[in-house]
Short mmCIF file of C-alpha atoms and ligand atoms in Angstrom, two decimals:
data_model
loop_
_atom_site.label_atom_id
_atom_site.label_comp_id
_atom_site.label_asym_id
_atom_site.label_seq_id
_atom_site.Cartn_x
_atom_site.Cartn_y
_atom_site.Cartn_z
CA UNK A 1 -20.35 49.24 43.61
CA UNK A 2 -17.94 48.21 40.52
CA UNK A 3 -14.87 49.02 41.73
CA UNK A 4 -13.91 50.10 38.01
CA UNK A 5 -16.89 52.13 38.58
CA UNK A 6 -17.33 52.92 34.77
CA UNK A 7 -21.12 52.11 34.23
CA UNK A 8 -21.62 55.58 33.32
CA UNK A 9 -20.29 55.43 30.23
CA UNK A 10 -21.52 52.10 28.32
CA UNK A 11 -23.66 54.09 25.89
CA UNK A 12 -22.75 56.97 23.59
CA UNK A 13 -23.68 60.25 25.38
CA UNK A 14 -26.60 61.72 23.33
CA UNK A 15 -25.73 65.07 24.62
CA UNK A 16 -21.83 66.30 24.94
CA UNK A 17 -18.43 65.22 22.81
CA UNK A 18 -18.71 62.13 23.41
CA UNK A 19 -14.90 62.24 24.04
CA UNK A 20 -14.81 58.29 25.34
CA UNK A 21 -15.89 56.84 22.29
CA UNK A 22 -13.63 59.15 20.02
CA UNK A 23 -10.71 57.88 22.20
CA UNK A 24 -11.88 54.18 22.08
CA UNK A 25 -12.45 54.06 18.45
CA UNK A 26 -8.79 55.74 17.96
CA UNK A 27 -7.19 53.22 20.15
CA UNK A 28 -8.80 50.67 17.91
CA UNK A 29 -8.19 51.93 14.65
CA UNK A 30 -4.50 51.93 16.13
CA UNK A 31 -4.40 48.63 16.97
CA UNK A 32 -5.78 47.99 13.81
CA UNK A 33 -3.70 49.62 11.50
CA UNK A 34 -0.51 48.27 13.11
CA UNK A 35 -1.61 44.74 12.75
CA UNK A 36 -1.96 45.72 8.77
CA UNK A 37 1.24 47.27 8.49
CA UNK A 38 3.16 44.10 10.68
CA UNK A 39 1.79 41.42 8.25
CA UNK A 40 4.89 41.73 6.25
CA UNK A 41 6.90 40.03 8.74
CA UNK A 42 3.75 37.98 10.98
CA UNK A 43 2.94 35.62 7.52
CA UNK A 44 -0.97 35.36 6.71
CA UNK A 45 -1.84 32.97 9.41
CA UNK A 46 0.52 32.99 13.78
CA UNK A 47 2.22 29.96 14.14
CA UNK A 48 0.85 28.86 17.42
CA UNK A 49 -1.46 30.26 19.30
CA UNK A 50 -0.86 32.55 21.83
CA UNK A 51 -4.98 34.02 22.31
CA UNK A 52 -6.32 32.47 25.85
CA UNK A 53 -9.51 34.28 26.28
CA UNK A 54 -10.49 35.41 29.83
CA UNK A 55 -14.08 34.90 30.59
CA UNK A 56 -16.39 37.32 31.91
CA UNK A 57 -16.37 37.58 36.18
CA UNK A 58 -18.39 39.61 38.67
CA UNK A 59 -16.96 43.57 37.68
CA UNK A 60 -16.04 44.05 34.10
CA UNK A 61 -12.43 44.11 33.71
CA UNK A 62 -10.74 47.60 33.03
CA UNK A 63 -10.31 49.31 29.70
CA UNK A 64 -6.19 48.55 29.60
CA UNK A 65 -6.62 44.73 29.78
CA UNK A 66 -9.33 44.84 27.53
CA UNK A 67 -7.46 46.19 25.29
CA UNK A 68 -4.34 43.53 25.82
CA UNK A 69 -6.71 40.84 25.05
CA UNK A 70 -8.47 43.06 21.55
CA UNK A 71 -4.32 42.89 20.74
CA UNK A 72 -4.28 39.54 21.81
CA UNK A 73 -7.39 38.36 19.93
CA UNK A 74 -6.48 41.13 16.48
CA UNK A 75 -2.48 39.17 16.36
CA UNK A 76 -3.34 35.29 16.72
CA UNK A 77 -5.81 36.08 13.97
CA UNK A 78 -5.22 34.84 10.07
CA UNK A 79 -4.14 38.12 8.43
CA UNK A 80 -6.09 38.26 5.16
CA UNK A 81 -4.04 41.80 3.93
CA UNK A 82 -0.61 39.89 3.91
CA UNK A 83 -0.12 39.13 0.78
CA UNK A 84 0.59 35.46 0.67
CA UNK A 85 -3.13 35.16 1.56
CA UNK A 86 -3.86 32.82 -0.95
CA UNK A 87 -5.84 30.25 0.01
CA UNK A 88 -9.39 30.69 0.15
CA UNK A 89 -12.26 33.24 -0.99
CA UNK A 90 -11.35 35.91 1.74
CA UNK A 91 -10.01 39.03 0.08
CA UNK A 92 -7.98 41.52 2.11
CA UNK A 93 -11.27 43.97 3.63
CA UNK A 94 -11.98 47.23 1.52
CA UNK A 95 -10.88 50.42 3.50
CA UNK A 96 -14.44 51.52 2.74
CA UNK A 97 -16.28 48.99 4.11
CA UNK A 98 -14.55 48.70 7.30
CA UNK A 99 -15.99 51.88 7.74
CA UNK A 100 -19.67 50.90 6.32
CA UNK A 101 -19.43 48.36 8.77
CA UNK A 102 -18.28 50.61 11.78
CA UNK A 103 -21.97 53.15 10.84
CA UNK A 104 -23.84 50.10 10.83
CA UNK A 105 -22.82 49.17 13.82
CA UNK A 106 -23.18 52.77 15.01
CA UNK A 107 -26.26 53.40 13.78
CA UNK A 108 -27.96 49.85 14.93
CA UNK A 109 -31.06 50.05 12.47
CA UNK A 110 -32.57 46.75 12.24
CA UNK A 111 -33.68 45.70 8.15
CA UNK A 112 -36.37 43.70 9.94
CA UNK A 113 -38.71 46.31 9.32
CA UNK A 114 -39.03 49.79 7.52
CA UNK A 115 -40.07 51.76 10.93
CA UNK A 116 -36.77 50.22 12.23
CA UNK A 117 -33.93 50.82 9.30
CA UNK A 118 -36.46 53.73 7.64
CA UNK A 119 -33.53 54.96 5.17
CA UNK A 120 -31.43 51.96 4.91
CA UNK A 121 -34.10 49.73 4.07
CA UNK A 122 -34.87 52.46 1.34
CA UNK A 123 -30.97 52.25 0.52
CA UNK A 124 -31.60 48.30 0.24
CA UNK A 125 -34.48 48.44 -1.73
CA UNK A 126 -31.92 50.81 -4.62
CA UNK A 127 -29.32 48.48 -4.54
CA UNK A 128 -30.88 45.13 -4.99
CA UNK A 129 -32.87 46.99 -8.07
CA UNK A 130 -29.70 48.17 -9.20
CA UNK A 131 -28.00 45.04 -9.28
CA UNK A 132 -30.97 43.49 -11.02
CA UNK A 133 -30.62 46.33 -13.86
CA UNK A 134 -27.10 45.41 -14.34
CA UNK A 135 -27.82 41.80 -14.13
CA UNK A 136 -30.64 42.22 -17.61
CA UNK A 137 -33.72 41.66 -15.76
CA UNK A 138 -36.91 43.83 -16.06
CA UNK A 139 -38.83 45.88 -13.50
CA UNK A 140 -40.49 43.45 -11.81
CA UNK A 141 -37.37 41.94 -9.85
CA UNK A 142 -36.05 42.93 -6.72
CA UNK A 143 -33.91 41.50 -4.20
CA UNK A 144 -33.25 41.09 -0.49
CA UNK A 145 -29.11 40.29 1.70
CA UNK A 146 -28.65 38.21 3.49
CA UNK A 147 -25.22 37.42 5.56
CA UNK A 148 -23.77 35.16 3.54
CA UNK A 149 -24.23 33.31 -0.30
CA UNK A 150 -25.64 29.76 2.15
CA UNK A 151 -27.96 31.75 3.14
CA UNK A 152 -29.06 33.68 0.21
CA UNK A 153 -29.05 29.95 -1.60
CA UNK A 154 -31.35 28.97 0.65
CA UNK A 155 -33.83 31.99 0.38
CA UNK A 156 -34.15 31.17 -3.60
CA UNK A 157 -34.71 27.22 -2.73
CA UNK A 158 -37.64 28.37 -0.53
CA UNK A 159 -39.19 30.44 -3.22
CA UNK A 160 -39.00 28.29 -5.91
CA UNK A 161 -39.84 25.17 -3.75
CA UNK A 162 -42.96 27.70 -2.98
CA UNK A 163 -43.90 28.51 -6.09
CA UNK A 164 -43.42 25.27 -7.75
CA UNK A 165 -46.53 24.26 -4.43
CA UNK A 166 -44.19 20.84 -3.82
CA UNK A 167 -43.72 23.33 -0.42
CA UNK A 168 -44.79 20.08 1.73
CA UNK A 169 -44.56 17.75 -1.09
CA UNK A 170 -41.98 14.54 0.29
CA UNK A 171 -41.83 14.39 -3.51
CA UNK A 172 -39.58 17.30 -4.25
CA UNK A 173 -36.14 17.40 -5.32
CA UNK A 174 -33.79 20.40 -6.51
CA UNK A 175 -30.66 19.36 -8.84
CA UNK A 176 -27.24 20.80 -8.50
CA UNK A 177 -23.70 19.44 -9.94
CA UNK A 178 -21.42 17.11 -8.14
CA UNK A 179 -19.02 20.31 -7.94
CA UNK A 180 -21.77 22.34 -6.28
CA UNK A 181 -21.17 24.00 -3.16
CA UNK A 182 -20.85 22.17 -0.12
CA UNK A 183 -23.65 24.23 1.42
CA UNK A 184 -26.71 22.96 -0.51
CA UNK A 185 -26.72 19.70 1.27
CA UNK A 186 -27.26 21.77 4.46
CA UNK A 187 -30.47 23.82 2.44
CA UNK A 188 -31.82 20.37 1.79
CA UNK A 189 -31.44 19.68 5.71
CA UNK A 190 -32.92 22.40 6.73
CA UNK A 191 -35.91 22.43 3.83
CA UNK A 192 -36.79 18.58 5.21
CA UNK A 193 -35.56 16.62 2.64
CA UNK A 194 -34.50 13.56 2.65
CA UNK A 195 -30.69 12.39 1.05
CA UNK A 196 -32.75 11.77 -2.30
CA UNK A 197 -33.95 15.12 -2.05
CA UNK A 198 -30.71 16.46 -3.38
CA UNK A 199 -29.61 15.58 -7.01
CA UNK A 200 -26.20 15.48 -8.50
CA UNK A 201 -25.43 15.89 -11.78
CA UNK A 202 -22.21 15.33 -13.30
CA UNK A 203 -19.91 17.85 -13.86
CA UNK A 204 -17.72 17.76 -17.71
CA UNK A 205 -14.39 17.33 -18.67
CA UNK A 206 -14.22 21.35 -17.98
CA UNK A 207 -16.30 21.02 -14.60
CA UNK A 208 -19.41 22.07 -16.06
CA UNK A 209 -23.05 20.37 -15.62
CA UNK A 210 -23.12 17.72 -18.00
CA UNK A 211 -26.12 19.03 -20.17
CA UNK A 212 -26.54 15.01 -21.47
CA UNK A 213 -26.56 13.37 -18.04
CA UNK A 214 -28.92 16.51 -16.42
CA UNK A 215 -31.69 15.49 -19.34
CA UNK A 216 -30.88 12.04 -18.67
CA UNK A 217 -31.91 12.91 -14.80
CA UNK A 218 -35.12 15.27 -15.89
CA UNK A 219 -36.33 11.70 -17.46
CA UNK A 220 -35.31 9.71 -14.59
CA UNK A 221 -37.02 11.92 -12.35
CA UNK A 222 -41.11 11.61 -14.35
CA UNK A 223 -40.07 7.72 -14.08
CA UNK A 224 -39.72 7.47 -10.26
CA UNK A 225 -41.88 10.25 -9.77
CA UNK A 226 -39.45 13.03 -8.23
CA UNK A 227 -40.97 16.26 -8.78
CA UNK A 228 -38.10 18.97 -9.44
CA UNK A 229 -38.76 22.35 -7.43
CA UNK A 230 -35.56 24.24 -8.64
CA UNK A 231 -31.94 22.82 -10.40
CA UNK A 232 -28.77 25.34 -9.60
CA UNK A 233 -26.24 26.34 -11.89
CA UNK A 234 -23.55 26.99 -9.84
CA UNK A 235 -21.28 30.43 -11.95
CA UNK A 236 -18.01 30.06 -10.35
CA UNK A 237 -17.17 26.61 -8.69
CA UNK A 238 -15.43 26.24 -5.78
CA UNK A 239 -12.37 24.22 -6.77
CA UNK A 240 -11.82 25.31 -10.41
CA UNK A 241 -13.90 28.28 -10.77
CA UNK A 242 -16.10 26.88 -13.35
CA UNK A 243 -19.26 27.84 -14.94
CA UNK A 244 -21.97 26.14 -15.83
CA UNK A 245 -23.72 26.69 -19.44
CA UNK A 246 -26.41 28.84 -18.28
CA UNK A 247 -27.64 29.18 -21.76
CA UNK A 248 -28.22 25.26 -22.15
CA UNK A 249 -29.51 25.01 -18.76
CA UNK A 250 -31.90 27.70 -18.53
CA UNK A 251 -33.49 26.42 -21.73
CA UNK A 252 -34.37 23.26 -20.38
CA UNK A 253 -35.79 24.58 -17.22
CA UNK A 254 -37.48 27.03 -19.05
CA UNK A 255 -39.55 24.16 -21.49
CA UNK A 256 -39.99 22.55 -18.43
CA UNK A 257 -41.19 24.88 -16.16
CA UNK A 258 -38.26 24.80 -13.84
CA UNK A 259 -36.98 27.72 -11.21
CA UNK A 260 -33.30 27.96 -12.09
CA UNK A 261 -31.59 29.15 -9.47
CA UNK A 262 -27.82 30.01 -10.07
CA UNK A 263 -25.49 30.14 -7.42
CA UNK A 264 -23.23 32.76 -8.46
CA UNK A 265 -21.67 33.27 -5.02
CA UNK A 266 -17.71 33.59 -6.55
CA UNK A 267 -18.33 34.73 -10.01
CA UNK A 268 -22.24 36.36 -9.89
CA UNK A 269 -20.41 40.01 -9.40
CA UNK A 270 -18.92 39.62 -12.75
CA UNK A 271 -21.58 39.35 -14.41
CA UNK A 272 -21.84 42.97 -13.29
CA UNK A 273 -19.29 43.97 -15.77
CA UNK A 274 -18.02 44.08 -18.93
CA UNK A 275 -15.22 42.12 -18.30
CA UNK A 276 -15.48 38.74 -20.73
CA UNK A 277 -15.85 35.06 -19.21
CA UNK A 278 -15.86 31.81 -20.94
CA UNK A 279 -19.28 30.79 -20.43
CA UNK A 280 -21.01 33.74 -18.45
CA UNK A 281 -24.11 35.10 -20.14
CA UNK A 282 -27.43 35.08 -19.86
CA UNK A 283 -27.66 34.93 -16.54
CA UNK A 284 -30.83 36.86 -16.76
CA UNK A 285 -33.07 34.13 -17.82
CA UNK A 286 -32.76 32.66 -14.44
CA UNK A 287 -35.33 33.09 -11.69
CA UNK A 288 -32.52 33.68 -9.30
CA UNK A 289 -28.76 34.37 -8.88
CA UNK A 290 -26.85 34.70 -5.29
CA UNK A 291 -24.39 37.42 -6.02
CA UNK A 292 -21.38 37.38 -2.77
CA UNK A 293 -19.73 40.33 -2.29
CA UNK A 294 -17.61 39.24 0.35
CA UNK A 295 -15.85 36.39 -1.42
CA UNK A 296 -13.81 38.43 -4.40
CA UNK A 297 -14.65 42.06 -3.88
CA UNK A 298 -13.42 42.85 -0.44
CA UNK A 299 -16.58 43.62 0.63
CA UNK A 300 -16.32 42.96 4.97
CA UNK A 301 -18.62 39.54 6.04
CA UNK A 302 -21.05 39.28 5.48
CA UNK A 303 -21.94 40.31 2.07
CA UNK A 304 -24.33 38.74 -0.06
CA UNK A 305 -27.29 39.37 -1.74
CA UNK A 306 -30.15 37.34 -3.76
CA UNK A 307 -31.71 38.63 -6.83
CA UNK A 308 -34.75 37.27 -8.29
CA UNK A 309 -36.63 37.51 -11.38
CA UNK A 310 -39.99 38.39 -9.30
CA UNK A 311 -39.84 39.92 -6.28
CA UNK A 312 -43.06 38.81 -5.35
CA UNK A 313 -41.80 35.51 -4.95
CA UNK A 314 -39.75 36.05 -2.08
CA UNK A 315 -42.86 37.58 -0.19
CA UNK A 316 -45.53 34.58 -1.14
CA UNK A 317 -42.84 32.22 0.57
CA UNK A 318 -41.66 34.38 3.65
CA UNK A 319 -44.36 36.51 4.59
CA UNK A 320 -45.63 36.06 8.02
CA UNK A 321 -47.92 39.07 8.39
CA UNK A 322 -45.50 40.54 10.76
CA UNK A 323 -47.58 40.88 13.79
CA UNK A 324 -46.24 43.19 16.15
CA UNK A 325 -44.87 45.74 13.66
CA UNK A 326 -47.35 48.18 11.86
CA UNK A 327 -47.87 47.28 8.63
CA UNK A 328 -48.00 49.26 5.07
CA UNK A 329 -48.71 49.28 1.60
CA UNK A 330 -46.08 51.43 0.77
CA UNK A 331 -43.32 49.32 1.36
CA UNK A 332 -42.10 45.86 2.07
CA UNK A 333 -41.25 45.00 5.12
CA UNK A 334 -37.48 43.28 4.65
CA UNK A 335 -37.99 40.62 7.61
CA UNK A 336 -40.44 38.98 5.68
CA UNK A 337 -38.67 38.04 2.02
CA UNK A 338 -36.46 36.28 3.37
CA UNK A 339 -35.16 33.93 6.46
CA UNK A 340 -33.20 36.27 8.71
CA UNK A 341 -35.04 38.23 10.78
CA UNK A 342 -33.25 40.83 12.65
CA UNK A 343 -30.33 42.07 10.18
CA UNK A 344 -27.76 44.43 10.60
CA UNK A 345 -27.37 47.83 7.90
CA UNK A 346 -25.13 45.59 5.85
CA UNK A 347 -26.24 47.53 3.12
CA UNK A 348 -24.01 50.22 4.11
CA UNK A 349 -20.28 48.62 3.21
CA UNK A 350 -21.75 47.64 0.17
CA UNK A 351 -23.09 50.34 -1.06
CA UNK A 352 -20.41 52.63 0.12
CA UNK A 353 -17.65 50.50 -1.61
CA UNK A 354 -19.59 50.22 -4.57
CA UNK A 355 -19.99 54.12 -4.67
CA UNK A 356 -16.89 54.43 -3.93
CA UNK A 357 -15.14 52.04 -6.92
CA UNK A 358 -17.50 52.77 -9.22
CA UNK A 359 -17.24 50.13 -12.31
CA UNK A 360 -14.02 51.16 -13.14
CA UNK A 361 -12.66 49.92 -9.75
CA UNK A 362 -15.40 46.79 -9.45
CA UNK A 363 -13.46 45.51 -13.13
CA UNK A 364 -10.26 46.83 -11.81
CA UNK A 365 -10.01 44.54 -8.49
CA UNK A 366 -11.92 41.44 -10.95
CA UNK A 367 -9.28 41.50 -13.91
CA UNK A 368 -6.53 41.73 -11.33
CA UNK A 369 -7.46 38.55 -9.83
CA UNK A 370 -7.68 36.71 -13.01
CA UNK A 371 -4.29 38.59 -14.13
CA UNK A 372 -2.51 37.38 -10.86
CA UNK A 373 -4.26 33.69 -12.22
CA UNK A 374 -3.07 34.04 -15.82
CA UNK A 375 0.49 34.46 -14.67
CA UNK A 376 0.85 31.59 -11.96
CA UNK A 377 -0.23 29.64 -15.12
CA UNK A 378 1.97 30.88 -17.41
CA UNK A 379 5.41 29.78 -14.99
CA UNK A 380 3.91 26.62 -13.20
CA UNK A 381 5.16 23.24 -14.44
CA UNK A 382 2.23 22.04 -16.64
CA UNK A 383 4.53 18.55 -17.04
CA UNK A 384 4.73 17.93 -13.39
CA UNK A 385 1.04 18.90 -12.40
CA UNK A 386 -2.14 18.30 -12.66
CA UNK A 387 -4.09 21.51 -12.75
CA UNK A 388 -7.56 22.05 -12.67
CA UNK A 389 -9.08 25.53 -13.08
CA UNK A 390 -11.81 27.51 -15.42
CA UNK A 391 -12.44 30.78 -15.93
CA UNK A 392 -12.47 32.91 -12.44
CA UNK A 393 -9.20 32.92 -10.37
CA UNK A 394 -9.24 29.48 -8.69
CA UNK A 395 -6.87 26.65 -9.66
CA UNK A 396 -6.09 23.75 -7.27
CA UNK A 397 -3.63 21.21 -8.60
CA UNK A 398 -1.53 18.22 -7.53
CA UNK A 399 1.46 15.93 -8.64
CA UNK A 400 0.37 14.10 -11.84
CA UNK A 401 -0.32 10.47 -11.08
CA UNK A 402 -0.79 10.98 -7.01
CA UNK A 403 -2.94 8.50 -5.17
CA UNK A 404 -5.25 9.75 -2.59
CA UNK A 405 -3.63 8.57 0.15
CA UNK A 406 -0.10 9.51 -1.66
CA UNK A 407 -2.36 13.59 -2.19
CA UNK A 408 -3.38 13.60 1.32
CA UNK A 409 0.26 13.32 2.81
CA UNK A 410 1.61 15.80 0.21
CA UNK A 411 -0.72 18.10 0.55
CA UNK A 412 0.07 18.20 4.19
CA UNK A 413 3.49 18.73 4.15
CA UNK A 414 3.83 21.05 1.54
CA UNK A 415 0.79 22.80 3.17
CA UNK A 416 3.68 23.48 6.15
CA UNK A 417 6.21 23.79 4.72
CA UNK A 418 5.04 26.77 2.39
CA UNK A 419 3.30 28.61 5.44
CA UNK A 420 6.83 28.70 6.47
CA UNK A 421 7.42 30.92 3.85
CA UNK A 422 3.97 33.45 4.54
CA UNK A 423 2.24 31.45 1.97
CA UNK A 424 -1.29 30.21 2.62
CA UNK A 425 -2.99 27.54 0.36
CA UNK A 426 -5.71 25.20 0.67
CA UNK A 427 -6.17 21.58 0.93
CA UNK A 428 -9.04 20.02 -0.09
CA UNK A 429 -10.78 17.02 -1.78
CA UNK A 430 -11.64 16.68 -4.93
CA UNK A 431 -12.25 14.07 -7.54
CA UNK A 432 -11.50 11.64 -4.20
CA UNK A 433 -7.63 12.75 -3.62
CA UNK A 434 -6.25 15.82 -2.06
CA UNK A 435 -5.72 19.38 -3.72
CA UNK A 436 -3.64 22.40 -3.12
CA UNK A 437 -5.77 25.25 -3.94
CA UNK A 438 -4.87 28.93 -4.75
CA UNK A 439 -7.81 31.17 -5.25
CA UNK A 440 -5.53 34.85 -6.23
CA UNK A 441 -8.51 37.05 -4.89
CA UNK A 442 -5.67 38.82 -3.08
CA UNK A 443 -5.00 42.85 -4.63
CA UNK A 444 -1.65 42.70 -2.39
CA UNK A 445 -0.42 39.76 -4.30
CA UNK A 446 2.59 40.80 -6.68
CA UNK A 447 3.41 39.38 -9.70
CA UNK A 448 6.91 38.96 -7.68
CA UNK A 449 5.42 37.03 -4.93
CA UNK A 450 3.59 34.85 -7.36
CA UNK A 451 6.91 33.65 -9.52
CA UNK A 452 8.29 33.21 -5.90
CA UNK A 453 5.20 30.44 -5.26
CA UNK A 454 5.28 28.97 -8.63
CA UNK A 455 9.46 28.66 -8.73
CA UNK A 456 8.88 26.84 -5.50
CA UNK A 457 6.58 24.68 -6.48
CA UNK A 458 7.93 24.55 -9.56
CA UNK A 459 11.36 23.04 -7.54
CA UNK A 460 9.89 20.46 -4.74
C1 PLP B 1 -18.66 30.29 -0.72
C2 PLP B 1 -19.68 29.41 -1.45
C3 PLP B 1 -21.19 29.34 -0.78
C4 PLP B 1 -21.40 29.79 0.52
O1 PLP B 1 -21.69 31.27 0.83
P1 PLP B 1 -21.48 31.51 2.24
O2 PLP B 1 -21.26 32.53 2.17
O3 PLP B 1 -19.85 30.88 2.55
O4 PLP B 1 -22.29 31.52 3.07
C5 PLP B 1 -22.50 28.70 -1.77
N1 PLP B 1 -21.51 28.57 -3.07
C6 PLP B 1 -20.14 28.86 -3.28
C7 PLP B 1 -19.95 28.82 -4.81
C8 PLP B 1 -19.25 29.05 -2.90
O5 PLP B 1 -18.02 29.32 -2.95
#
């Protein structure tokens, strides 16, 4: 028998007060809360990794030793709430979203099928319809949540390929810009496309898909016998937040009857609001759009959704008949409209967070990230740095005139120095050089912190 004798309390009790559960939840919340408040001293990243995970043994470990391991795990983690966490599209978690995750875990419903998540499936449908309407799509539209932007993009591309009738055609291709996200390469592999099945169009001086080159690419495809099943426009590129011209691209796609997918993993959320963003218009002329609220709004990972202008296209692409689940004409089984099968109730945290924020709160968060970037742009020495940035909250920079080798050394060195000062920036390969990249999506970052950062960069 287990010497710790705790096998009675493995699951929540179905009667009584569940005291054990309450005690454990409280203890966990206390550790987590303390870690948040200790962030100022600890910085965004632990200096060295002191977490040494123990592996399962014959008998389970005591709760006390488990809690000390939990503490060690937490204290050795990246801390997104620290104001110097400016490296990636990983903002601090909204408190309401943390609650949503807890509820989803407790409910342990499955978004695979209606009978395993009756009201949450309805909630997912409702929130997708809300997004569709906000984006300007009509009542034929709808969507599905997925665990991240990569999967939402993949769902869109599979639907596009099926719709085009090129499901098993080896000459099928899709088009992205050279600055589109690296995950499209994965999508192409998963879809069984050869390297030549992913065509990259050049970007212009502002980092947007070059329309002349896109037209040229259409012509080339005809000559080479390639059949285009989708064009992907990026609404917010990863390196500089550039926005492809959806107006021009949608026009060209309409003329050729090609599916237009918008990768709005970074900027898509802005399209819901009244915030005026250069080049952000006409998203309702696309066939599908990915929105990834985990990237900027602070919905906890993962939270992403795909909205399609014609909801039936998802079912056409993914339906299997789901043989082991009772079917119904009244609703669509959610496991039948995307690549994921079993799915957690991630919609709860998204819904709760958006309800809590309201449009006013959503705009306040988004606007604040743009303001932080503008503030930095005001201070940074533009004679010293090449600065790449579009209309969104991302900046990549490098001292002028640096070659690849020096950019590699410089970014490594400066990133290390910045970490000592509790600033975490990222280091990314762009235009065949290494850049420092700053993402201003952290609501905890104050103007004085930004000033400190630009002062440091101006002085070195
Ligand atoms: C992050 C990102 C993705 C991929 O999203 P994941 O949530 O990491 O899967 C796709 N496109 C863009 C532009 C992104 O920034």
